[in-house]
Structures are given as structure tokens and as C-alpha cells.
Coordinates of C-alpha atoms and ligand atoms in Angstrom, one line a residue:
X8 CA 14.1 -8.2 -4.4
X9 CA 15.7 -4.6 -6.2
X10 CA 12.9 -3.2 -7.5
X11 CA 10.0 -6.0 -8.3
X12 CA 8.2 -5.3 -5.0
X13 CA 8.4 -1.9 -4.5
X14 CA 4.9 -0.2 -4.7
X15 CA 4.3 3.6 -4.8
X16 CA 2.5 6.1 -5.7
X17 CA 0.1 9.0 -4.0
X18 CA -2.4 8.0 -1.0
X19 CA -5.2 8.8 -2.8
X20 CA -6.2 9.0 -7.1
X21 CA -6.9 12.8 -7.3
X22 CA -7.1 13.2 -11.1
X23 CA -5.8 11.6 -14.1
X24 CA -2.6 14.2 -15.1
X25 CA -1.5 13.6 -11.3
X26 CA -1.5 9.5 -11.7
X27 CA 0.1 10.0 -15.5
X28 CA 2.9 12.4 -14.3
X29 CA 3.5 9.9 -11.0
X30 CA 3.5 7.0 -13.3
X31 CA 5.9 8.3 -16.2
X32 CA 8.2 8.9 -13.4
X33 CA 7.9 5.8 -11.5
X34 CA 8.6 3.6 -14.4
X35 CA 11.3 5.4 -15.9
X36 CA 12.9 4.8 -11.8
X37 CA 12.4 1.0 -12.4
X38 CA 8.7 0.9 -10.6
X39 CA 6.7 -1.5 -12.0
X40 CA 3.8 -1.3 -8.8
X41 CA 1.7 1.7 -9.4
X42 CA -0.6 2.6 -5.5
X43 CA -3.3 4.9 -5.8
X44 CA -6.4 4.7 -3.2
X45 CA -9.7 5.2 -5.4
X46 CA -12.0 4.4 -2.8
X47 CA -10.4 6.0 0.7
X48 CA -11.2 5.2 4.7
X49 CA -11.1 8.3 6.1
X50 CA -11.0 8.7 9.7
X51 CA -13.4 12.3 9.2
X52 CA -16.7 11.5 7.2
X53 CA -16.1 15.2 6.2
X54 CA -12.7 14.4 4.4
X55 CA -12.0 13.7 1.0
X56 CA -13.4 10.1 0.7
X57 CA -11.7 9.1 -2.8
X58 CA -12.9 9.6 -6.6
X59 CA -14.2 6.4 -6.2
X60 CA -15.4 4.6 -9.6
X61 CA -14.0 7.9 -11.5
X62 CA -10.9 7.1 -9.8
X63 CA -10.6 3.9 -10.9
X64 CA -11.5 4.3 -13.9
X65 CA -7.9 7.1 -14.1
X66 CA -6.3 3.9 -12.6
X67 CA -7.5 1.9 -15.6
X68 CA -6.5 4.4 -18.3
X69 CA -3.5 5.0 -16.9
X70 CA -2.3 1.1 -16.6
X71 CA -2.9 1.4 -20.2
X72 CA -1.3 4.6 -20.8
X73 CA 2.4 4.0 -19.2
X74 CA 1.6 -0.1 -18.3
X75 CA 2.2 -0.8 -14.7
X76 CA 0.2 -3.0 -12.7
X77 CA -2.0 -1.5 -10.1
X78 CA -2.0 -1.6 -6.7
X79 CA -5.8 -0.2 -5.1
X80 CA -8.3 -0.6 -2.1
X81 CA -11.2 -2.2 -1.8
X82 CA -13.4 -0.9 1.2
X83 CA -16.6 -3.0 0.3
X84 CA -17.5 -5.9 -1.7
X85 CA -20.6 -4.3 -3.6
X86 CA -17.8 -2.3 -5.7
X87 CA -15.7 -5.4 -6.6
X88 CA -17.1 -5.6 -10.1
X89 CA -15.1 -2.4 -10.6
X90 CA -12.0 -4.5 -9.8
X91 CA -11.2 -6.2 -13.0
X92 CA -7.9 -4.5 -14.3
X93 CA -7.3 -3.5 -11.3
X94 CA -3.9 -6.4 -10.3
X95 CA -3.5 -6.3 -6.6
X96 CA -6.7 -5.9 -4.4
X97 CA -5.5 -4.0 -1.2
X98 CA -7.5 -4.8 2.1
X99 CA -7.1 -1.9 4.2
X100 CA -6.0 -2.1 7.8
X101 CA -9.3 -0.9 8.5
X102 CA -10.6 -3.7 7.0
X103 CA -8.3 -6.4 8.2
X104 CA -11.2 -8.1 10.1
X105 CA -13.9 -7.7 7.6
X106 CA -14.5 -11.4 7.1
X107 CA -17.4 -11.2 4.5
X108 CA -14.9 -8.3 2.4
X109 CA -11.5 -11.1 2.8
X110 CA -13.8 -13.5 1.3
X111 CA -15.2 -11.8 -1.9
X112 CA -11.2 -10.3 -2.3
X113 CA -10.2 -13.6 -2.3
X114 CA -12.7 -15.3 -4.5
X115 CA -11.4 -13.2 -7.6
X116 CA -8.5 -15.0 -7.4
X117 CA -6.1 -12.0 -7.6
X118 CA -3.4 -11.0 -5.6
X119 CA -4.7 -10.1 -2.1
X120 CA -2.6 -6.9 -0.2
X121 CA -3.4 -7.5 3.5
X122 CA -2.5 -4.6 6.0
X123 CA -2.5 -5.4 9.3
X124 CA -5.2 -4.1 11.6
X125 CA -4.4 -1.1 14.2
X126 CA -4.4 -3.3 17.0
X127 CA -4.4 -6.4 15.3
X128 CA -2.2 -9.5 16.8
X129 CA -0.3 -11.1 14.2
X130 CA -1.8 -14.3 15.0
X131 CA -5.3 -12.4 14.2
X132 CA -3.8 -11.2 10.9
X133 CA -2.4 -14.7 9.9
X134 CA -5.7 -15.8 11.1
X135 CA -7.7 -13.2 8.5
X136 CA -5.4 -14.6 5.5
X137 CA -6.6 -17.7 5.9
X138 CA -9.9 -16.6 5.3
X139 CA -8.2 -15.5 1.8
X140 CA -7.1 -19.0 1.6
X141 CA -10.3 -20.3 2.1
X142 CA -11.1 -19.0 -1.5
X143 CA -8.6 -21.4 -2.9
X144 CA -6.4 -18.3 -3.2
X145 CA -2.9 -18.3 -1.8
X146 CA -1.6 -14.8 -3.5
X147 CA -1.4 -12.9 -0.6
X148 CA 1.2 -10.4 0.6
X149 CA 0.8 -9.6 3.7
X150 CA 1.7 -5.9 4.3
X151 CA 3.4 -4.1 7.8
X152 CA 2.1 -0.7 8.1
X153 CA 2.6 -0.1 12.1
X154 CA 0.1 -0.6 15.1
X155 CA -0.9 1.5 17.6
X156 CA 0.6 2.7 21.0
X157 CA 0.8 5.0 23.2
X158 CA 3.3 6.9 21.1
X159 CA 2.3 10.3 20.0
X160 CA 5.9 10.9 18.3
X161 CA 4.9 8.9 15.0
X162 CA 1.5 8.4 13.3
X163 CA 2.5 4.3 14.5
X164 CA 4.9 2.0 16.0
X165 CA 6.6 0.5 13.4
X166 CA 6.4 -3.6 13.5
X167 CA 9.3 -4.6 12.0
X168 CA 9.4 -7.9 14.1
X169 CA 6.2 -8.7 12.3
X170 CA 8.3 -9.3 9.5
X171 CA 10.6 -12.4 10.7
X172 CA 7.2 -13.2 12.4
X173 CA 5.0 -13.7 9.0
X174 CA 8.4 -15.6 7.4
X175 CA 9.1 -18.3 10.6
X176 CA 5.3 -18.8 11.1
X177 CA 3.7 -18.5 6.8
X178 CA 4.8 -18.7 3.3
X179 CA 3.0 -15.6 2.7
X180 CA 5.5 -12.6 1.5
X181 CA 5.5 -9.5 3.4
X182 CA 6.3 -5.9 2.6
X183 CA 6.4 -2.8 4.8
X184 CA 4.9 0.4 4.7
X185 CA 7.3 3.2 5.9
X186 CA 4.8 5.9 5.2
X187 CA 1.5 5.1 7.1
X188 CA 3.9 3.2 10.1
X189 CA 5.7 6.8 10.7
X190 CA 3.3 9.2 9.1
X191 CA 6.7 11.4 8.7
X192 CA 8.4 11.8 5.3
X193 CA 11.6 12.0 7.0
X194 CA 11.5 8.5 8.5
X195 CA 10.8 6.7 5.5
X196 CA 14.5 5.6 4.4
X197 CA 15.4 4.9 8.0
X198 CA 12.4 2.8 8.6
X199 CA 12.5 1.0 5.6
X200 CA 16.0 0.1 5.8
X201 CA 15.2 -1.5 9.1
X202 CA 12.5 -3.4 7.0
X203 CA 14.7 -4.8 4.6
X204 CA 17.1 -5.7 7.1
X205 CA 14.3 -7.7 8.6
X206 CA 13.5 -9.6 5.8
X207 CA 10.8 -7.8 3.8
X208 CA 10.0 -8.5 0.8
X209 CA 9.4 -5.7 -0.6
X210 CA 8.2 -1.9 0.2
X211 CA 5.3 0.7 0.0
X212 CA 6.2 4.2 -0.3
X213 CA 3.7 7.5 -0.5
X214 CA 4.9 9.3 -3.2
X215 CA 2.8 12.3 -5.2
X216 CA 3.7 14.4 -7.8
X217 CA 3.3 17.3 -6.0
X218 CA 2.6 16.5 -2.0
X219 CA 2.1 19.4 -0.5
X220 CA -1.1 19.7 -2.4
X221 CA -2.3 15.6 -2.0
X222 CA -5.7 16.2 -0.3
X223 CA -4.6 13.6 1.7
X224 CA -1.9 12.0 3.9
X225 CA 0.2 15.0 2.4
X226 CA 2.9 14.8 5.3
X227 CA 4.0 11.8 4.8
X228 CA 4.5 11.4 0.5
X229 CA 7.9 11.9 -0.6
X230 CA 7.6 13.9 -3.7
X231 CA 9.3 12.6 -6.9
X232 CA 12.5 13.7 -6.7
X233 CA 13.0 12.6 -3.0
X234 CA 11.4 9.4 -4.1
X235 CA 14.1 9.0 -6.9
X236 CA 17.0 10.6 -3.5
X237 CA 15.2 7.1 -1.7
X238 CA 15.8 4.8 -4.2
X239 CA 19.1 5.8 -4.8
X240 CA 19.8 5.4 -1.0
X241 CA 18.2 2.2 -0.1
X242 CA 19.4 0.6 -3.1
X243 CA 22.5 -0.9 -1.9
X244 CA 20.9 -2.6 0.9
X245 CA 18.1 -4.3 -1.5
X246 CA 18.3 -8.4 -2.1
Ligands
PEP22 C1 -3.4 3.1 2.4 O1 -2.4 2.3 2.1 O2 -3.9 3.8 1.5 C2 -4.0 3.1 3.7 C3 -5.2 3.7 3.9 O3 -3.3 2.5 4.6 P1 -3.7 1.7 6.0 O4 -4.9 0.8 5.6 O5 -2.5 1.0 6.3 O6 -4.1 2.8 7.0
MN23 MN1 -2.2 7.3 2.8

């Protein structure tokens, strides 16, 4: 794996210098996966929702700016037309049952990201690819990002058997994300050394230029020198 599935980046696109100083740095780390959430599901209606099409339109300068590919979510298929640089179409956990927004993703024909629901079984998960498949399109990573329980300690339960799971039972790759599973900074590295242990393919890390003012998600993005520390640390346990 090293480095050719590692996405990061901040939780959400909050202007352009924030997504040009997180690139520069990412790509000089060996990053070639830029994340950035343009159009956002906020539990609060009051919250920050995302730039939206401003947002991705930052994504699209800054692909072409420092050339990475781009990882962003789609909420809701009237926007897809905005999609067309975009590289990997992420599906939202939120979303992970929206049957009519799986089957527009996967009509394009790009790389589908699919999160697993909250309370999704994996067999409902696998079950939601296929609808991907459906499409004729079999580019889909499916992505671990913890489920809910009655655990109050962490923002999720990570599902790191869900990895071995999605390799015995698909061909579909899978990655983990050690940042929305945990919603704590500080168990990123041990989470995701768990993940790779498991068999992922590859990982999604929160990380912002400067977190402690991301207007969202800010407690658990490693800023860019811890995310450099991270790399550093998990990189002798990467395939
Ligand atoms: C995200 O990755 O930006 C996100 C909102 O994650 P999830 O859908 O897993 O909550
Ligand atoms: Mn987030």
C-alpha cells in the first residue's frame, strides 16, 4: 500500500489558501489523495453546511494548482453535474442507503467511496455496492468509519473486523477512517495501525492546516505537522 491509498485532508473546504497550504504539504509528504467535504451532512441544520459549488469549485483550482486527485461528497444527485473533476465520489455514511443517490454515483463511472452506514450491517453495505455495480461500475472502495453503540467514550466503535469481512466475502478494497470512527485526534495512529493490521487497504485521515479553527469536526484533525509525526509512525507497519 505505502502511501497510494492514503486520503487526507480537512473535513470540510473552508476556503481556497486553507486547501492550497493542506495540499502543498500533503504532496510534498507523498499524498497523492486530497479529502475536502464541499457539500457537508451536518447533524445541526444550524451548522456550517459546506461551501457547496464555491467549494468545489477551490477543489477544482486547487487539483490544478498542486495536482492531486480529489477525494469529495456527494449528498444529492441534482449537484452531480458539479462532479466532473472531481476523481473519487464519496457516499456519505449518511447516505449509505440512499438507493436513487448509489445509482446516479455510480452511473458516472468514477470511483465510488462508500462509508458504511451508522447502524448499517455489513451485509446491508455489501448489499448498497451492488447497487453501484448495477451501473456497470465496479470502482468502489468501500470505506470503515465506525458504527454506533452504546459507547459514549469515542465518537464510534471502531469496525475493524469489517475489514477481513469486505476481503473474505468481496473484491471490493477497503480503507479505514480513524478520524470519524474515534472522533479523538489522539487515537488516530492507534486505530489505524489496528486497521492495517487487519488488512486495509488504505486510510482516511482528518487533517487541516490549522484545526483548532476547522468550523468543523475540529477535534478530531491532526494538524500538519502531527499529520507528517503519523506518517512517520505508521510507516513501518504499511504493505
Ligand atoms: C466525511 O468523511 O466527511 C464524513 C462526513 O464522514 P461520515 O460520512 O463517515 O460521517
Ligand atoms: Mn469530518
Amino acid at each position: 500500500m505505502k502511501y497510494n491509498l492514503i486520503i487526507a485532508g480537512p473535513c470540510a473546504v473552508e476556503s481556497e489558501e486553507q486547501m492550497i497550504k493542506a495540499a502543498e504539504t500533503l504532496k510534498k509528504l507523498g499524498i497523492s489523495y486530497l479529502r475536502g467535504g464541499a457539500f457537508k451532512p451536518r447533524t445541526d441544520p444550524g451548522s456550517f453546511q459546506g461551501l457547496k459549488e464555491k467549494g468545489i469549485s477551490i477543489l477544482e483550482r486547487t487539483k490544478k494548482e498542486i495536482d492531486m486527485k480529489i477525494v469529495t461528497e456527494l449528498m444529492d444527485a441534482r449537484d452531480i453535474h458539479l462532479f466532473k473533476n472531481i476523481d473519487i465520489i464519496q457516499i456519505g455514511a449518511r447516505n449509505m442507503q440512499n438507493f436513487p443517490l448509489l445509482i446516479e454515483a455510480g452511473k458516472t463511472g468514477k470511483t465510488i467511496l462508500l462509508k458504511r452506514g451508522l447502524a448499517a450491517t455489513i451485509d446491508e453495505w455489501i448489499k448498497s455496492a451492488g447497487y453501484i455495480q448495477k451501473q456497470g461500475n465496479n470502482d468502489i472502495i468501500m470505506c470503515a468509519r465506525g458504527i454506533r453503540t452504546f459507547e459514549t467514550e469515542t465518537r464510534n466503535t471502531a469496525d475493524i473486523d469489517a475489514i477481513p469481512i469486505i476481503k473474505q466475502k468481496t473484491d471490493f478494497k477497503i480503507i479505514f477512517d480513524p478520524s470519524h470512527s474515534s472522533g479523538k485526534k489522539e487515537l488516530i495512529l492507534p486505530l489505524a495501525k489496528a486497521a492495517i493490521a487487519a488488512g486495509a487497504d488504505g486510510l482516511m485521515i482528518e487533517t487541516h492546516p490549522f484545526p483548532e479553527k476547522a468550523l468543523c469536526d475540529a477535534k478530531q484533525q491532526y494538524n500538519l505537522d502531527e499529520f507528517k509525526e503519523f506518517l512517520e509512525e505508521i510507516d513501518p507497519y504499511l504493505y
